[in-house]
Short mmCIF file of C-alpha atoms in Angstrom, two decimals:
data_model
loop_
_atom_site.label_atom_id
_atom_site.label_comp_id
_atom_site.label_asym_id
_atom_site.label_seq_id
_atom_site.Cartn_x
_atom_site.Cartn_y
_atom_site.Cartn_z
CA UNK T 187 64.37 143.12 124.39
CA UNK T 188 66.71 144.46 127.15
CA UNK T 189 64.33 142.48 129.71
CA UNK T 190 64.20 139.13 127.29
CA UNK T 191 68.43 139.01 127.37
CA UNK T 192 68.48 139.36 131.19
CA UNK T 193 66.11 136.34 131.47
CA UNK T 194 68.15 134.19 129.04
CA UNK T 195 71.47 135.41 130.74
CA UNK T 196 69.35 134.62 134.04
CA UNK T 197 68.68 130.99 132.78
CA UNK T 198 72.35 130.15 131.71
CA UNK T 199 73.60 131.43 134.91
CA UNK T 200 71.26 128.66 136.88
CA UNK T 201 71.96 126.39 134.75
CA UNK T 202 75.65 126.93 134.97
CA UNK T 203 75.18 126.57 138.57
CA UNK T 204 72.57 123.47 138.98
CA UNK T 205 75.78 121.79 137.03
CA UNK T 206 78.58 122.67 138.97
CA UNK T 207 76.61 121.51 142.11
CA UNK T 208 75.82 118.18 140.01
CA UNK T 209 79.50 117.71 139.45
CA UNK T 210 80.46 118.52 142.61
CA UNK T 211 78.14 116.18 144.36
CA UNK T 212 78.64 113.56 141.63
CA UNK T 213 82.27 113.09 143.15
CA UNK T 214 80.54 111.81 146.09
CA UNK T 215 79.69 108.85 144.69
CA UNK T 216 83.53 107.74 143.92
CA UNK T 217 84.87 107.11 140.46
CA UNK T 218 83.34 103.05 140.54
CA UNK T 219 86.63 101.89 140.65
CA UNK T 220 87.37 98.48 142.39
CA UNK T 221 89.51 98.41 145.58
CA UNK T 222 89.95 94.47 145.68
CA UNK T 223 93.45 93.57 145.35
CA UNK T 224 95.85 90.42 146.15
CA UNK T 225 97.75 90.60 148.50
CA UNK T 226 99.70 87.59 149.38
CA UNK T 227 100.00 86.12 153.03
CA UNK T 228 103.62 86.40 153.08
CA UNK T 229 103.72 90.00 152.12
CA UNK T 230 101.35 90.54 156.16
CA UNK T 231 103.23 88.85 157.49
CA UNK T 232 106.66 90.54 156.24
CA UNK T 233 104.44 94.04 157.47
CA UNK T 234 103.88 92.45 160.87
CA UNK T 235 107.29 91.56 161.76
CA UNK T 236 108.58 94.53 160.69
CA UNK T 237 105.74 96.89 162.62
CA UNK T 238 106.11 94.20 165.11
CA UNK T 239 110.16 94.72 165.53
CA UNK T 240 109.89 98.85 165.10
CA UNK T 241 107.33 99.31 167.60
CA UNK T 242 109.27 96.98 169.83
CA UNK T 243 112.27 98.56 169.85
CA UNK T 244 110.90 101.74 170.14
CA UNK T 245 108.54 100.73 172.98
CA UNK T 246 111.40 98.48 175.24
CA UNK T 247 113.35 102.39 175.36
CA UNK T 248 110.11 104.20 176.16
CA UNK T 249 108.94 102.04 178.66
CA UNK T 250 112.13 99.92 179.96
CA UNK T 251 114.88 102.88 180.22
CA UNK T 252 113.06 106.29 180.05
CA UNK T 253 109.97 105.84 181.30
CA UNK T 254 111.29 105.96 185.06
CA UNK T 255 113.15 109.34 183.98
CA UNK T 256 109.85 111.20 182.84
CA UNK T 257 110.94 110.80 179.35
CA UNK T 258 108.80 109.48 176.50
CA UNK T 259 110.11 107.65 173.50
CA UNK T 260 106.64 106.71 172.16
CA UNK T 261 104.56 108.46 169.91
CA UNK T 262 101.37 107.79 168.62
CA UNK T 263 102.10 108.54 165.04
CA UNK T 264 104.86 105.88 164.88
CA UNK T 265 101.94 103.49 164.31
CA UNK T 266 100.67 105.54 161.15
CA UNK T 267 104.19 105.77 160.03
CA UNK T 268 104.43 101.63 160.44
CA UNK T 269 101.38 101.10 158.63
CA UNK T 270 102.84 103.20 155.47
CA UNK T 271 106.68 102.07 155.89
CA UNK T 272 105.76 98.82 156.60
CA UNK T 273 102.03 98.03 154.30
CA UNK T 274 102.58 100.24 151.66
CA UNK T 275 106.40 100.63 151.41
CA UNK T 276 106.32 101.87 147.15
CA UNK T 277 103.96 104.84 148.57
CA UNK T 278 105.29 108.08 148.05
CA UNK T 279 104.31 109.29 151.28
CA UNK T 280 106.73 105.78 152.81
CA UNK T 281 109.94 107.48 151.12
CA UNK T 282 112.70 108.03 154.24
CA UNK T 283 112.58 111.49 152.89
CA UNK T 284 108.71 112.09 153.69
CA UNK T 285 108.87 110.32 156.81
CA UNK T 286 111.64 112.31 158.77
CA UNK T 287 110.93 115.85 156.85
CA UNK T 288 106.92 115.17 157.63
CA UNK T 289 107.66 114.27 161.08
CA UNK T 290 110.18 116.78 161.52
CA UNK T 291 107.67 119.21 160.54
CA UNK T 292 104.93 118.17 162.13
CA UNK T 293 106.62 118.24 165.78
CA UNK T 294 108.43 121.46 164.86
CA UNK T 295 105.22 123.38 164.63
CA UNK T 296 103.53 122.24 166.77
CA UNK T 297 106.09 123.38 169.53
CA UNK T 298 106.20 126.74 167.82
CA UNK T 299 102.51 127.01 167.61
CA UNK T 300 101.71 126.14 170.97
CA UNK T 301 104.17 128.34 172.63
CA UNK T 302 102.32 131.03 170.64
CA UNK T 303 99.01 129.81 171.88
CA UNK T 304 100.26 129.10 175.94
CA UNK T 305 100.21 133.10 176.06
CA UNK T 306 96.36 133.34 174.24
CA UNK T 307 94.67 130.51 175.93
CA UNK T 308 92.78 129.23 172.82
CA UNK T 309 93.85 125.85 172.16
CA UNK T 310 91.67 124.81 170.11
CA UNK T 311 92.81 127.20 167.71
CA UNK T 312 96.32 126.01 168.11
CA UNK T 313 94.77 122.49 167.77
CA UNK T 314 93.50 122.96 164.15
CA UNK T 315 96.39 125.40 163.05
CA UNK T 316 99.06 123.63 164.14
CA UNK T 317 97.71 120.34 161.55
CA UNK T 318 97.00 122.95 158.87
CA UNK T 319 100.17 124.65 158.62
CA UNK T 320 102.04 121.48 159.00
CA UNK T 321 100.74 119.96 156.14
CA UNK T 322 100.88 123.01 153.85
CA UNK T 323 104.46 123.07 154.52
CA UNK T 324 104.59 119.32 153.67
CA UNK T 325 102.84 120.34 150.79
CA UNK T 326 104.98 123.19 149.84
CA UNK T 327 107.93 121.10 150.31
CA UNK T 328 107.49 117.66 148.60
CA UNK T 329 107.48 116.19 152.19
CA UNK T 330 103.80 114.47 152.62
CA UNK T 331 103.74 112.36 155.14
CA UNK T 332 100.25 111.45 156.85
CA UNK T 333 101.43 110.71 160.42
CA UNK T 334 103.34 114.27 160.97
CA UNK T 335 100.17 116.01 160.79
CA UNK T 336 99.24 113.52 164.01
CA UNK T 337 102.76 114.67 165.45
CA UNK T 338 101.85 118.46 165.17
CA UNK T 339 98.05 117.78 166.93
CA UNK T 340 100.71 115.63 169.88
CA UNK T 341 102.86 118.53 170.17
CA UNK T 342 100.04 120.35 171.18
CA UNK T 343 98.32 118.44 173.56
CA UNK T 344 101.79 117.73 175.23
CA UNK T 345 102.14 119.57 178.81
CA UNK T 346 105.38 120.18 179.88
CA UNK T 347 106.78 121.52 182.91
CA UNK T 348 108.28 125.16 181.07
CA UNK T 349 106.82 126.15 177.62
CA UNK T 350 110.40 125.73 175.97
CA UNK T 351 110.71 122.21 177.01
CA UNK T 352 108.59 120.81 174.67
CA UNK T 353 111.43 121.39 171.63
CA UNK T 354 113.06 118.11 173.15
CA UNK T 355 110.48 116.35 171.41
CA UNK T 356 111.89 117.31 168.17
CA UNK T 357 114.99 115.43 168.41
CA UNK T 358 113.42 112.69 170.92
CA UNK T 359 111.33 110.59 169.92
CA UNK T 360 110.25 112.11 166.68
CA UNK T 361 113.79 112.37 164.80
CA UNK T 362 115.15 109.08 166.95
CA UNK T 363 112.04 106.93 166.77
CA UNK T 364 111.41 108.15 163.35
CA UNK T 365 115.06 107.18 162.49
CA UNK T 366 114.99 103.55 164.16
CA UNK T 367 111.53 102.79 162.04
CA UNK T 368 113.36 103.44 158.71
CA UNK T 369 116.00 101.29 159.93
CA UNK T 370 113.83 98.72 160.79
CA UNK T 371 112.01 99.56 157.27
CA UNK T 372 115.11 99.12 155.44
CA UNK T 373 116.21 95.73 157.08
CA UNK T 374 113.14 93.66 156.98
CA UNK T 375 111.03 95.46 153.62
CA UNK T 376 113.99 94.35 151.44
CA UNK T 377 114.21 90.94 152.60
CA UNK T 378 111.23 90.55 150.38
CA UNK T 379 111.79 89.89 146.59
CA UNK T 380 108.30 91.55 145.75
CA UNK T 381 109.57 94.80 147.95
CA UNK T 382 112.32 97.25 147.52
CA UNK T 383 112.81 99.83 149.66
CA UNK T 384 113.46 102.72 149.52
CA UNK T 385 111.70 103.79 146.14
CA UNK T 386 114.01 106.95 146.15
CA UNK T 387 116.37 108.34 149.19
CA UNK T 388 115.54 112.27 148.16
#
């Protein structure tokens, strides 16, 4: 009898299993939901002046003023920021709080992490950690936003002349550039009736 309940318990548990793994790789598939939607010509070209204007403010300082100073002003993120401040302004993740916290965040840790990691020599440790715990604090604090986890992997890659030198980065360009695209977000999102930006300051 004893031997007859471990076989059914044997055959519940597999079958228990064999559907989890369905489910699980059922979500592969995607929920069959369509992705088409309208979006109107004037609405692109309202997000390419404004990316258009951001980036060219922010690039006429980086390469025009600082550039001969060994200063940077640029970062690669500022384009993923553009594409949500400026494509998908109602997002969440496009809120002025997201974007400085996120980026803030992001560029914060990644100085701190790869000071830490200067010392061990593993960088590709501080690589993948530095995105991880950037985005769990984003997380953690209500302060998603996609292109800080970019920020962190820049801070990291960044080589600077003293270890500490790095934390300028904070303040420039990630909290100035950062700063100027809002601006620029607030100026030319709104002057769209189908836009309103921000969708909530805090």
């Amino acid at each position: 009898m004893n031997k007859i309940d471990d076989l059914c318990n044997d055959t519940r548990c597999c079958r228990k299993k064999s559907e989890l793994i369905k489910k699980y790789f059922q979500k592969w598939s995607g929920q069959h939901k369509s992705n088409e939607s309208s979006i109107q010509f004037v609405e692109c070209i309202i997000t390419f002046v404004g990316t258009f204007i951001a980036l060219g403010i922010i690039s006429v300082v980086h390469y025009r003023i600082l550039a001969e100073h060994d200063l940077t002003f640029l970062l690669g993120s500022f384009g993923a920021s553009c594409v949500l401040l400026f494509a998908t302004p109602s997002s969440p993740l496009a809120q002025p709080r997201n974007a400085v916290f996120g980026q803030l965040i992001g560029a914060t840790v990644g100085c701190i992490v790869r000071i830490i990691f200067d010392y061990i020599q593993e960088q590709f440790i501080a690589a993948t950690l530095s995105v991880a715990i950037s985005i769990l604090i984003m997380q953690l604090t209500n302060t998603l936003h996609a292109p800080g986890g970019a920020t962190a992997l820049t801070m990291i890659m960044t080589k600077t002349t003293y270890p500490w030198y790095g934390f300028q980065y904070i303040l420039m360009p990630t909290l100035s550039g950062t700063t100027i695209l809002i601006i620029v977000a607030l100026i030319i999102n709104n002057l769209s009736s189908k836009r309103h930006y921000p969708v909530t300051w805090w």
